[in-house]
XYZ file of C-alpha atoms in Angstrom:
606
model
C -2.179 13.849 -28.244
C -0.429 10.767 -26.421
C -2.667 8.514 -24.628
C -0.868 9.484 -21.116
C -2.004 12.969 -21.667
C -5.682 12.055 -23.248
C -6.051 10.077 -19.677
C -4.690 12.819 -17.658
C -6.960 15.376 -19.263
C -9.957 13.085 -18.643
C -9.038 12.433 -14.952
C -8.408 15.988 -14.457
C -12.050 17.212 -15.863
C -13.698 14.954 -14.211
C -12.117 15.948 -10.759
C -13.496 19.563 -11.218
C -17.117 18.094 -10.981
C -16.128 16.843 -7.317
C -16.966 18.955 -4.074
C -13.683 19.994 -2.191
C -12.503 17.042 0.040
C -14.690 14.859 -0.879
C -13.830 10.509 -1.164
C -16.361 10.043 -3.694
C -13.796 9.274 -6.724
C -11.200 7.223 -4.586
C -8.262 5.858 -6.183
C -8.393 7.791 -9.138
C -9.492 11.402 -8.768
C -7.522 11.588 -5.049
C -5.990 14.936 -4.194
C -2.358 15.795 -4.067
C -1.420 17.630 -1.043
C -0.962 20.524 -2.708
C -4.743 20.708 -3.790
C -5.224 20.186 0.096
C -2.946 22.902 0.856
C -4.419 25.720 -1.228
C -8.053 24.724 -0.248
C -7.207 24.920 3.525
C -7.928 28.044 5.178
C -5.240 27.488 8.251
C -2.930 24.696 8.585
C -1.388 23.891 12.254
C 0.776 21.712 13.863
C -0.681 20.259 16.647
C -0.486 18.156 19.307
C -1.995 15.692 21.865
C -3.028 17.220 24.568
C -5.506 14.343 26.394
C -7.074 11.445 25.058
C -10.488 9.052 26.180
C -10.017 5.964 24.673
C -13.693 4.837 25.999
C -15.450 7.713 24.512
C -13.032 8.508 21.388
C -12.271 11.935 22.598
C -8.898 13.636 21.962
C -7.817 17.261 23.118
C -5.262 18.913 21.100
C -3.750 21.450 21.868
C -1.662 23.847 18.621
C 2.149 24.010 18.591
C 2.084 26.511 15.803
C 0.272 28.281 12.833
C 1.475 27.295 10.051
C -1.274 29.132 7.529
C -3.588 31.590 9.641
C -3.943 31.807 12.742
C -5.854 29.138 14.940
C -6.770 30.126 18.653
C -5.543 29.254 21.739
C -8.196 27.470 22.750
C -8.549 23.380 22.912
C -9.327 21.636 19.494
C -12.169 19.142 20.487
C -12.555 16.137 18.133
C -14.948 12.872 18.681
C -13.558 10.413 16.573
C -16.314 7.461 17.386
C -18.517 7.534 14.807
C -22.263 6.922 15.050
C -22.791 3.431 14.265
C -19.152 2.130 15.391
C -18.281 1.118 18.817
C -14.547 1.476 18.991
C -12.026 4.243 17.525
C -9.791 3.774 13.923
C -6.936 1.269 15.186
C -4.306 4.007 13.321
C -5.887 6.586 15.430
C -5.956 4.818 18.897
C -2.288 3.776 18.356
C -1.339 8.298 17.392
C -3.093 9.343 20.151
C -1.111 9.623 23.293
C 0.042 12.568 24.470
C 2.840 14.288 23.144
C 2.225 12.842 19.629
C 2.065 15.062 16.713
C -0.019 16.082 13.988
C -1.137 18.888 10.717
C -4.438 19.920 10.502
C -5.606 21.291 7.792
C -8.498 23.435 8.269
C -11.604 24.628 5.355
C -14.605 25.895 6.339
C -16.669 23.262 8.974
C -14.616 20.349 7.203
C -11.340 19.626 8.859
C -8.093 16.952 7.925
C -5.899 16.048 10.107
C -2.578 14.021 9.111
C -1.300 11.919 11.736
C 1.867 10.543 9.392
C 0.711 7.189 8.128
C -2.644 8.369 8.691
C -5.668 10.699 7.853
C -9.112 11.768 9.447
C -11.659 13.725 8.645
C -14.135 15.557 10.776
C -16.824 17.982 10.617
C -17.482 21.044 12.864
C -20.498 19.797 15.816
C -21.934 21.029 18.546
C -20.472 23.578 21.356
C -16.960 23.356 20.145
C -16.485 19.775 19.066
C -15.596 18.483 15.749
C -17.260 15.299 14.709
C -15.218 12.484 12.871
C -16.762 12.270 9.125
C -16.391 10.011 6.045
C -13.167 7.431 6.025
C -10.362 8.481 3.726
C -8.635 6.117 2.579
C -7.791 7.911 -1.129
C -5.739 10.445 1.131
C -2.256 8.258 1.477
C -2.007 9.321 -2.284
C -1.663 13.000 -1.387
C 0.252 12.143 1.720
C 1.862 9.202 3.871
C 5.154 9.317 5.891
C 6.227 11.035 8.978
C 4.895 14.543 10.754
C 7.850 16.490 10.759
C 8.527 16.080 6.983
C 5.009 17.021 6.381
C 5.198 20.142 8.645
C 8.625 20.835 6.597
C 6.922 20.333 3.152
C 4.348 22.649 3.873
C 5.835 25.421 5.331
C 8.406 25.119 2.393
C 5.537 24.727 -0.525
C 3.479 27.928 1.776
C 7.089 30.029 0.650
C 6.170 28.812 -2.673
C 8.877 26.380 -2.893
C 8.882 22.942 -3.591
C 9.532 19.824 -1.416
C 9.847 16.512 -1.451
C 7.268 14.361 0.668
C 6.126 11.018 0.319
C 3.191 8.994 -0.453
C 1.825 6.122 -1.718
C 2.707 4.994 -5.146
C -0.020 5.184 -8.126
C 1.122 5.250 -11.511
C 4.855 5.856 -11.547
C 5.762 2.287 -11.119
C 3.751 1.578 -14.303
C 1.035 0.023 -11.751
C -2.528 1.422 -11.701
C -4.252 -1.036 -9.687
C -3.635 0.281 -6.094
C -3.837 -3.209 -3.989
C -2.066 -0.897 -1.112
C -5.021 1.042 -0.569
C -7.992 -1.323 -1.712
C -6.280 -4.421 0.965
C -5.804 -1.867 3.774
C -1.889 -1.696 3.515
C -1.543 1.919 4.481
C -2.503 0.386 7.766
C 1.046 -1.698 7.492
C 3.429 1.518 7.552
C 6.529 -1.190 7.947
C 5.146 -3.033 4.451
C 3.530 -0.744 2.445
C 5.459 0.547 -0.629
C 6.296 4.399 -0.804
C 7.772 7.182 -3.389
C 8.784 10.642 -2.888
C 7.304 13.369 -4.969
C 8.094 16.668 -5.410
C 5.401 18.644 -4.464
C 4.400 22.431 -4.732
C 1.252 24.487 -4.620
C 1.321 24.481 -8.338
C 1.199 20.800 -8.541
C -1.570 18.907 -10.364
C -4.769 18.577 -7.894
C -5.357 15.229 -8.862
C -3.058 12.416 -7.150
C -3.010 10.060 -10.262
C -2.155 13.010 -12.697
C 1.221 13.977 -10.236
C 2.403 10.420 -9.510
C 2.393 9.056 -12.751
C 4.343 12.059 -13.692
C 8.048 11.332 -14.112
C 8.331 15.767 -13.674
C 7.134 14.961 -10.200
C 8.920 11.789 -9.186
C 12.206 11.625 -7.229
C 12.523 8.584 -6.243
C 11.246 5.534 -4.846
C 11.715 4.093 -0.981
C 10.731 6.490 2.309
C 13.873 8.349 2.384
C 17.233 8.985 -0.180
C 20.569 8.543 0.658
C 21.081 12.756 0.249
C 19.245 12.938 3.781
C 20.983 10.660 5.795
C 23.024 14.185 7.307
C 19.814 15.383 7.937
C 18.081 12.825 9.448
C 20.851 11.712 12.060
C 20.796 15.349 13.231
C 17.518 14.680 13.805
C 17.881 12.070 16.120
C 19.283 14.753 18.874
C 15.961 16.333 18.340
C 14.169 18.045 21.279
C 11.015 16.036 20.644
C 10.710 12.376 20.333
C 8.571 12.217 17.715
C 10.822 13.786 15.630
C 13.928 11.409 16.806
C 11.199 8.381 16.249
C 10.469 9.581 12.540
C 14.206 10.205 11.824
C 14.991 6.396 13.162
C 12.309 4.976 11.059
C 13.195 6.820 7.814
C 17.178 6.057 8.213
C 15.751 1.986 8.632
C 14.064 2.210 5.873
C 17.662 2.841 3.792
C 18.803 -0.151 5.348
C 22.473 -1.361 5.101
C 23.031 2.719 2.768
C 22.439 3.656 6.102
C 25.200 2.345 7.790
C 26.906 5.362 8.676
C 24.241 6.222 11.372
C 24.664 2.655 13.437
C 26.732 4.534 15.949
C 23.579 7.449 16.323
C 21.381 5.211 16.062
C 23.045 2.876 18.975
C 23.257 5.893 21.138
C 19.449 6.392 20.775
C 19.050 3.227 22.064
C 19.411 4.763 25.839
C 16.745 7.544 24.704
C 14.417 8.026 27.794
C 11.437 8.340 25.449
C 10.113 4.489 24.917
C 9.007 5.359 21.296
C 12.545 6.751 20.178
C 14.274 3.636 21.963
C 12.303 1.118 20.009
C 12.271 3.054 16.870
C 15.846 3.044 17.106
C 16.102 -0.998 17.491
C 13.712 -1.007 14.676
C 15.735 0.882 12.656
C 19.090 -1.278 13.177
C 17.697 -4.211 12.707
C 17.141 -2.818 9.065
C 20.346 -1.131 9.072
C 22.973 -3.652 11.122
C 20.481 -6.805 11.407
C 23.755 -8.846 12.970
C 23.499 -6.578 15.736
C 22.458 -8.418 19.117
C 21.458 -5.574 21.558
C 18.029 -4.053 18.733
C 16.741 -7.327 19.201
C 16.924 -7.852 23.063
C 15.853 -4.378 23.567
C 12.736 -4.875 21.482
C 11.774 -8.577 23.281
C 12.254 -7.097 26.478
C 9.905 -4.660 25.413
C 6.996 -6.689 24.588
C 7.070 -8.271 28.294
C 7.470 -5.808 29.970
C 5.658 -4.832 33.029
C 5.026 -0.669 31.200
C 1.686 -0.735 28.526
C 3.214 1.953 26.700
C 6.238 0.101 26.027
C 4.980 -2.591 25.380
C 2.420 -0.820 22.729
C 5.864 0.756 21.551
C 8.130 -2.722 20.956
C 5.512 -4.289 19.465
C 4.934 -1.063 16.942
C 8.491 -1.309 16.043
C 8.459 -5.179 15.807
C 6.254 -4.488 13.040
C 8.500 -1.889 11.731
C 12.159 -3.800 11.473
C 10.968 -5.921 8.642
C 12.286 -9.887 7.880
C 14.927 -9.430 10.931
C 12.176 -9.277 13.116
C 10.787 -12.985 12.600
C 12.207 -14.497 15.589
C 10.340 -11.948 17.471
C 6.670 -13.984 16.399
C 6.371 -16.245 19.473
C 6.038 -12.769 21.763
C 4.209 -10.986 19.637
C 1.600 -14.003 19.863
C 1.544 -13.702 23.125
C 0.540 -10.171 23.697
C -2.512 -11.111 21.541
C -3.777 -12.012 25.034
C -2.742 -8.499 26.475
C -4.947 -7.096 29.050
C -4.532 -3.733 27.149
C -6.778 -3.882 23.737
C -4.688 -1.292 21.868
C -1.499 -3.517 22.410
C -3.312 -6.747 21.139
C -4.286 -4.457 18.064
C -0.865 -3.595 17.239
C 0.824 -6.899 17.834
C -1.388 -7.869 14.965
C -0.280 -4.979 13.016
C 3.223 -6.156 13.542
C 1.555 -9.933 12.641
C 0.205 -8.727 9.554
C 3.697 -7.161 8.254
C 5.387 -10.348 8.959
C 2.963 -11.786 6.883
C 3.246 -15.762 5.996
C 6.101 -15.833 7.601
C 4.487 -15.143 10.718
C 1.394 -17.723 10.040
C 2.641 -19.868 13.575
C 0.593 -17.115 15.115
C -2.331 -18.744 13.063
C -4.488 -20.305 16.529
C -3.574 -17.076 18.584
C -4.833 -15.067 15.652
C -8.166 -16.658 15.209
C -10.233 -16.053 18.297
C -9.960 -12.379 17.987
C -12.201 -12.289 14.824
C -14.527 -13.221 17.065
C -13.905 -9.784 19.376
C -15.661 -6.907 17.856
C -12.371 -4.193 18.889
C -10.076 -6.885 17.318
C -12.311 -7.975 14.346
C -10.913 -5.848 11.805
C -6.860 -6.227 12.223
C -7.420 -10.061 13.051
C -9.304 -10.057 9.595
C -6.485 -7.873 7.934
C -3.836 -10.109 9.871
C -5.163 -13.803 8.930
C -5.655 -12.390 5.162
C -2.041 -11.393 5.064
C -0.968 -14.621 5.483
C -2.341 -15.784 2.346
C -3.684 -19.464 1.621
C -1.753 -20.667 4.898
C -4.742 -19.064 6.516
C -7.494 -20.944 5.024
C -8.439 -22.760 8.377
C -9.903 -19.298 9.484
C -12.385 -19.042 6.641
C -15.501 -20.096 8.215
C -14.527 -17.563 11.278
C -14.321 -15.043 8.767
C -17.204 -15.889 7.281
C -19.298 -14.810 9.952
C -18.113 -11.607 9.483
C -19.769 -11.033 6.458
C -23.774 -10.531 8.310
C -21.508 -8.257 11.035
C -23.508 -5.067 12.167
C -20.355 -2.352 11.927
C -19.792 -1.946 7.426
C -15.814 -1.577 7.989
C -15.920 -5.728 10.011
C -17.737 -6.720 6.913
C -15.569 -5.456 4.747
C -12.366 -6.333 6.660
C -13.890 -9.888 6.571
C -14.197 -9.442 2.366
C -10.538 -8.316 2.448
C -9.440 -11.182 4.231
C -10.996 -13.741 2.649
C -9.834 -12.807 -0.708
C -6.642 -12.763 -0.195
C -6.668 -16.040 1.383
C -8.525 -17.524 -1.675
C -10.108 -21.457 -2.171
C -13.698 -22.380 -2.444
C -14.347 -21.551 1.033
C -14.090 -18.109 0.260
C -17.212 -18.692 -2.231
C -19.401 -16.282 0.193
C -17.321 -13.546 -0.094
C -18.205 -13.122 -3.419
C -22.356 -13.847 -3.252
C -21.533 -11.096 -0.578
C -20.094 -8.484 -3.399
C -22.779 -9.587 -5.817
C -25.237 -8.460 -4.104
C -23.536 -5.067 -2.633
C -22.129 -4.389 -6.548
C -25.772 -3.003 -6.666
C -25.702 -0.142 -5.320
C -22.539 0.352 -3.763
C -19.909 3.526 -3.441
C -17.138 4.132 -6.093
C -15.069 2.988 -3.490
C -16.588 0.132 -2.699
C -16.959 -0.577 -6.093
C -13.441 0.166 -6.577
C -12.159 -2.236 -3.898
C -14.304 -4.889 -4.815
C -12.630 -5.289 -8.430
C -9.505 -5.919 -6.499
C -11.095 -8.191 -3.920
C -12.643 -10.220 -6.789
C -9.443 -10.097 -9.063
C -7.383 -11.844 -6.426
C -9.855 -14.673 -6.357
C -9.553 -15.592 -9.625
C -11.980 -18.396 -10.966
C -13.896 -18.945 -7.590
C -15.509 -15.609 -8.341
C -16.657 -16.617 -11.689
C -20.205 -16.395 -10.503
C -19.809 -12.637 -10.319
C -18.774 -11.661 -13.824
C -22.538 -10.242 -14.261
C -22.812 -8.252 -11.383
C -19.393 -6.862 -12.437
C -20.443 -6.151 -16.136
C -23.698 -4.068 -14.219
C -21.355 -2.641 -12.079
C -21.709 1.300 -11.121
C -17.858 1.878 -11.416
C -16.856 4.627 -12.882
C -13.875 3.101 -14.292
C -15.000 0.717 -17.302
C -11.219 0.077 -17.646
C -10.939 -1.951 -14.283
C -13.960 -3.473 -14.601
C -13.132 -5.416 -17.901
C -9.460 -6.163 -16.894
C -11.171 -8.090 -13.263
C -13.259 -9.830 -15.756
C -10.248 -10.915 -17.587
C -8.066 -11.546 -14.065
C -11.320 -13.839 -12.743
C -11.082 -15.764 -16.538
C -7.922 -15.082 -18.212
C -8.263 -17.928 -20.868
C -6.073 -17.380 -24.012
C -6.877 -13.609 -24.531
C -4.533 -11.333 -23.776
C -5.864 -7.459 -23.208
C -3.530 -6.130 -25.929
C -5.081 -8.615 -28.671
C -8.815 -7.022 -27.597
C -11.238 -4.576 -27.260
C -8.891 -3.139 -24.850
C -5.896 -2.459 -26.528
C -2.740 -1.098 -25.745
C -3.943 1.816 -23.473
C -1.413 2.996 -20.638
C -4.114 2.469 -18.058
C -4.794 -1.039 -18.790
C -0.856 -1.516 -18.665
C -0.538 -0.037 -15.815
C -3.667 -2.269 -13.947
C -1.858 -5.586 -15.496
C 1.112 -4.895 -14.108
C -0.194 -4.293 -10.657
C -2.334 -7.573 -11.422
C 0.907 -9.653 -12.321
C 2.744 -8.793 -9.706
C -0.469 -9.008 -6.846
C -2.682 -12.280 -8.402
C -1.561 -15.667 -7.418
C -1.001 -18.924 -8.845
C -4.721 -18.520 -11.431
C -2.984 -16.466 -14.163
C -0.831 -19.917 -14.825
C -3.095 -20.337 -17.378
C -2.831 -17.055 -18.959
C 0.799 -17.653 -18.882
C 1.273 -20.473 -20.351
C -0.999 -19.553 -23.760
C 1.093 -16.281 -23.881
C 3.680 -18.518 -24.328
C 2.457 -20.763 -27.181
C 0.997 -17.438 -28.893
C 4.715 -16.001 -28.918
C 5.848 -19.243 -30.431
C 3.225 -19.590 -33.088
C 3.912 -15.851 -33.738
C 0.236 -14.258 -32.535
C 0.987 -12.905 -29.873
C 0.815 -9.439 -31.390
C 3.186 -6.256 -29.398
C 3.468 -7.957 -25.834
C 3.952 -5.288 -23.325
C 6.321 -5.253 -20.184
C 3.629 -6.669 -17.993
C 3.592 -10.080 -20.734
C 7.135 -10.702 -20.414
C 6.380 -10.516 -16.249
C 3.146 -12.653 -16.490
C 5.670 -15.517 -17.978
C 8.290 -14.944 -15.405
C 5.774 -15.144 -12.376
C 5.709 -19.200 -13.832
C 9.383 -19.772 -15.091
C 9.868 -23.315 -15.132
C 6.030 -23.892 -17.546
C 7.046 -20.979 -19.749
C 10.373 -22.041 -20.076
C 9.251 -25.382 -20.993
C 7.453 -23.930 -23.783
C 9.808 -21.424 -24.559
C 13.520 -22.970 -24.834
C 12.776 -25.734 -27.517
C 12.547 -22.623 -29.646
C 15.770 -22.050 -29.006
C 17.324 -25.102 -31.025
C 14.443 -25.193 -34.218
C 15.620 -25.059 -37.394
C 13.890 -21.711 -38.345
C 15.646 -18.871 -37.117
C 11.932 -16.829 -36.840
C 11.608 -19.548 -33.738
C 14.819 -19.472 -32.179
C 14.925 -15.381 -31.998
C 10.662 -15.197 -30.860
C 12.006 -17.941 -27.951
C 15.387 -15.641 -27.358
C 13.556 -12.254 -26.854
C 10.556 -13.490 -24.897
C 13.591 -15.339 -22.464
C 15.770 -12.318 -22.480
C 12.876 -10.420 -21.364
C 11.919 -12.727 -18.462
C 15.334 -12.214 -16.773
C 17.205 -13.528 -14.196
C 14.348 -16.337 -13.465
C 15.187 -17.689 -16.946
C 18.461 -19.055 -15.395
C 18.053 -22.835 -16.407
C 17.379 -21.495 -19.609
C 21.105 -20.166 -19.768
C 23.116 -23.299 -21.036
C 20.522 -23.478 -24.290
C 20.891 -19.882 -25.046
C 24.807 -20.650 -24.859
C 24.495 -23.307 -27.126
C 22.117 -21.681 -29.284
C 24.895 -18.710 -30.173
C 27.719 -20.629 -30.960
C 25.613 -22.866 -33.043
C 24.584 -19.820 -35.424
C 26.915 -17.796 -37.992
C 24.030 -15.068 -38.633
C 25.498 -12.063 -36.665
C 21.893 -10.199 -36.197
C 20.979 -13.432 -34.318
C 24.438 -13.652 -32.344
C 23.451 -10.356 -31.308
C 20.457 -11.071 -29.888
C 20.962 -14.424 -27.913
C 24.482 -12.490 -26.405
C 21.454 -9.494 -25.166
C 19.357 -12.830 -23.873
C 22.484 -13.695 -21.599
C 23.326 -10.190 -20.268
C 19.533 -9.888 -19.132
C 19.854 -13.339 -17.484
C 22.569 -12.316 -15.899
């Protein structure tokens, strides 16, 4: 039995010990949706009816049964929880009227799908349904738009298969999901996505389906094959629908270009959220294009909330084009309407360092209990450029509300340095006791930290995590020394490739180390089988590697010069300066299995 399957079988066991819906396992034992979609007594699409932002009470009203048969009458949900003061920012920003949702409906416990995100609630008192646990393990079953979900699952209800999207775990060879454990799903115009064919005979555990090539169509939000579909969509009677339809044809960017002239027309749309969706969508598309970009930064001054909320959504949304747009966005983090400050740092955060200007607007609003957690999410996007903000965030950490004092761990590990040294006495003590989730999360947190969370490494080795995988590979991430995985107690397992690669391409500049005895160990031939991940670990630090590396390529023993040609040919294009000694290196030698070789090295360099 392979290894893949060994895991899968393990995973899938252990799932069956796990109430229905329950968050308990996270990352690794999510559902897929079509676990959610068997369990789930009716299934509606519904919409928005009326919404009290003070008291965190939305009507909604059903468009249609999609399973069952839900009645007429309002669907009440209070989506404040008990010891919170202030509605899920995702939530606020889905709930105006008109907008659209799937809820999926088993016994008193109820999820609804908003499109880039999920709540749960729990049947109440005299009608009302009570908002329950967070769930963020449920972009793994499900994260994209409404109307492809509602199209999925009336197609997978007919016992047919669709394609939907979600978040990625697995299929990219990357097991470490930093999407979900830094708050990314939060970042719809960042976060990474794959389509996967789904059915109601699909696997009900997320990480046994998306690591399954059988299930996997494709990477991005949306495939070329739909762009017919989609611009039909964006005559749509409802402007949700046209929204969704902009925002998937963006994401295609310039393979889209045959829908610039629908798109353009939808620029006139009399719905605010279809109009800026639109410019979003050509800036992806057609980013030379003059009119997207004055449409959206009239939009985020003008004099209407709700386009303003809308521009600065979609600012967010049209990726690197979008830049110039900063300086506004900044300046509605004064807005007199809270949700609008929220999501101009949404739009902040996607920028990311590119967007660290913002940096003095950004800080204050730690400070503001309704803005804590997306200024926290926003100043840790911006990486080490935000380091002036880590005794703010530091106050975070004795906040009253558990989600601020996590946002303010989140934060502060991705910005990094010494001053971020509380952070981790803050996860040594809560590695104690805490949830699989937080456990979970808190490898990540501590992984991206690197040697400043040295102090840790007990607490981690006592750690309650289920997954004894993870919790020897953030050992290795904090110290990563001159042992590589593969040549341990580890060994070649898929899911330690798969966290190593997520680790290689997420962990900043405190795997150099790592990196550079990789190198030497290849040279002095003890380096053993080095995976994919290896090669990747030595291209995230070309210039040292190569510096070890390329000498190789002119020794006198050919054993040398081929160990330094495959380990460069594997590194790729970043092994560029590396290209003139390879060259010289094949016309220098008559052996024809080593010609061979070095003329491989310069195809994968080129």
């Amino acid at each position: 039995m392979s290894r893949r399957k060994s895991w899968l079988l393990f995973v899938t066991a252990t799932w069956c010990l796990i109430p229905a819906m329950s968050a308990r396992a996270y990352v690794d034992l999510a559902p897929t949706l079509g676990r959610i979609v068997r369990e789930a007594q009716t299934i509606s699409i519904v919409e928005v009816d009326r919404f009290n932002r003070d008291k965190g009470a939305v009507i909604l009203k059903k468009v249609r049964d999609l399973r069952g048969v839900t009645g007429g009458d309002p669907i009440k949900h209070q989506l404040i929880r008990s010891n919170e003061s202030t509605v899920d920012r995702h939530i606020l920003e889905w709930a105006e009227p008109g907008r659209r949702g799937v809820l999926f409906v088993s016994g008193k416990t109820a999820l609804l799908c908003t499109g880039h995100g999920w709540y749960q609630v729990q049947s109440a008192a005299e009608g009302w349904w009570a908002i329950g646990p967070t769930r963020p393990d449920l972009p793994l079953a499900y994260y994209g738009t409404v109307s492809r979900l509602g199209e999925a699952v009336t197609a997978m209800l007919a016992e047919k298969s669709a394609i939907i999207t979600t978040m990625p775990h697995g299929a990219d060879q990357e097991g470490a999901s930093f999407d979900l454990a830094l708050n990314r799903a939060s970042l719809p115009g960042l976060v990474k996505m794959q389509r996967v064919r789904a059915s109601l005979a699909m696997p009900p555990v997320a990480a046994a389906a998306l690591s399954n090539p059988a299930f996997i169509a494709g990477f991005g939000q949306a495939d070329e094959g739909e762009i017919p579909a989609l611009r039909k969509n964006l005559f749509a009677a409802d402007a949700t629908t046209r929204a969704e339809s902009a925002a998937d044809l963006g994401s295609l960017g310039s393979k889209a270009a045959a829908a610039t002239g629908d798109l353009t027309k939808l620029l006139d749309d009399e719905s605010p959220m279809a109009r800026m969706a639109a410019a979003a969508a050509l800036l992806r598309v057609s980013p030379k294009e003059p009119r997207p970009m004055q449409l959206l930064a009239d939009g985020l001054t003008s004099k209407d909330a709700v386009v303003r909320r809308h521009a600065a959504r979609s600012a967010g949304l049209a990726g690197p084009a979008a830049a110039p747009l900063t300086g506004k966005l900044a300046a509605l983090l004064n807005d007199s309407d809270n949700l609008i400050r929220r999501i101009a740092l949404q739009a902040i955060a996607t920028l990311g360092p590119s967007a660290a200007a913002a940096l003095d607007q950004v800080i204050p609003l730690v400070d503001n209990p309704d803005t804590a957690i997306d200024a926290a999410d926003t100043l840790g996007r911006m990486g080490p450029a935000a380091r002036p903000a880590l005794k703010t965030l530091a106050k975070l950490l004795t906040a009253d509300a558990v989600p601020v004092r996590w946002a303010g761990v989140r934060a502060m590990s991705q910005i990094g340095g010494d001053a971020a040294a509380p952070a981790v006495k803050f996860m040594i003590r809560e590695l104690r006791n805490s949830t699989e989730v937080d456990s979970y999360n808190m490898m990540i947190y501590l992984s991206l930290l690197g040697p400043v969370a040295k102090e840790a490494i007990p607490a981690i080795q006592n750690s309650r995590l289920r997954n004894p995988v993870l919790r020897q590979t953030t050992i290795w991430a904090i110290e990563p020394g001159t042992n590589m995985p593969w040549l341990g107690p580890l060994g070649e397992a898929e899911p330690v490739t798969w966290i190593m690669e997520s680790y290689v391409r997420e962990l900043g500049g405190h795997l150099k180390p790592a990196a550079l005895s990789l190198a030497k160990k290849i040279m002095n031939g003890a380096a053993g089988n080095v995976p994919s991940w290896g090669y990747k670990l030595l291209a995230r630090f070309p210039e040292e590697s190569l510096a070890i590396l390329s000498p190789g390529l002119g020794d006198k023993e050919i054993t040398q010069r081929q160990r330094a040609a495959v380990a460069i040919g594997y590194m790729g294009q970043v092994a560029a300066s590396a290209k003139p000694q390879v060259a010289k290196a094949l016309a220098a030698t008559q052996d024809e299995k080593e010609q061979r070789l070095l003329k491989w090295c310069l195809r994968e360099i080129d």
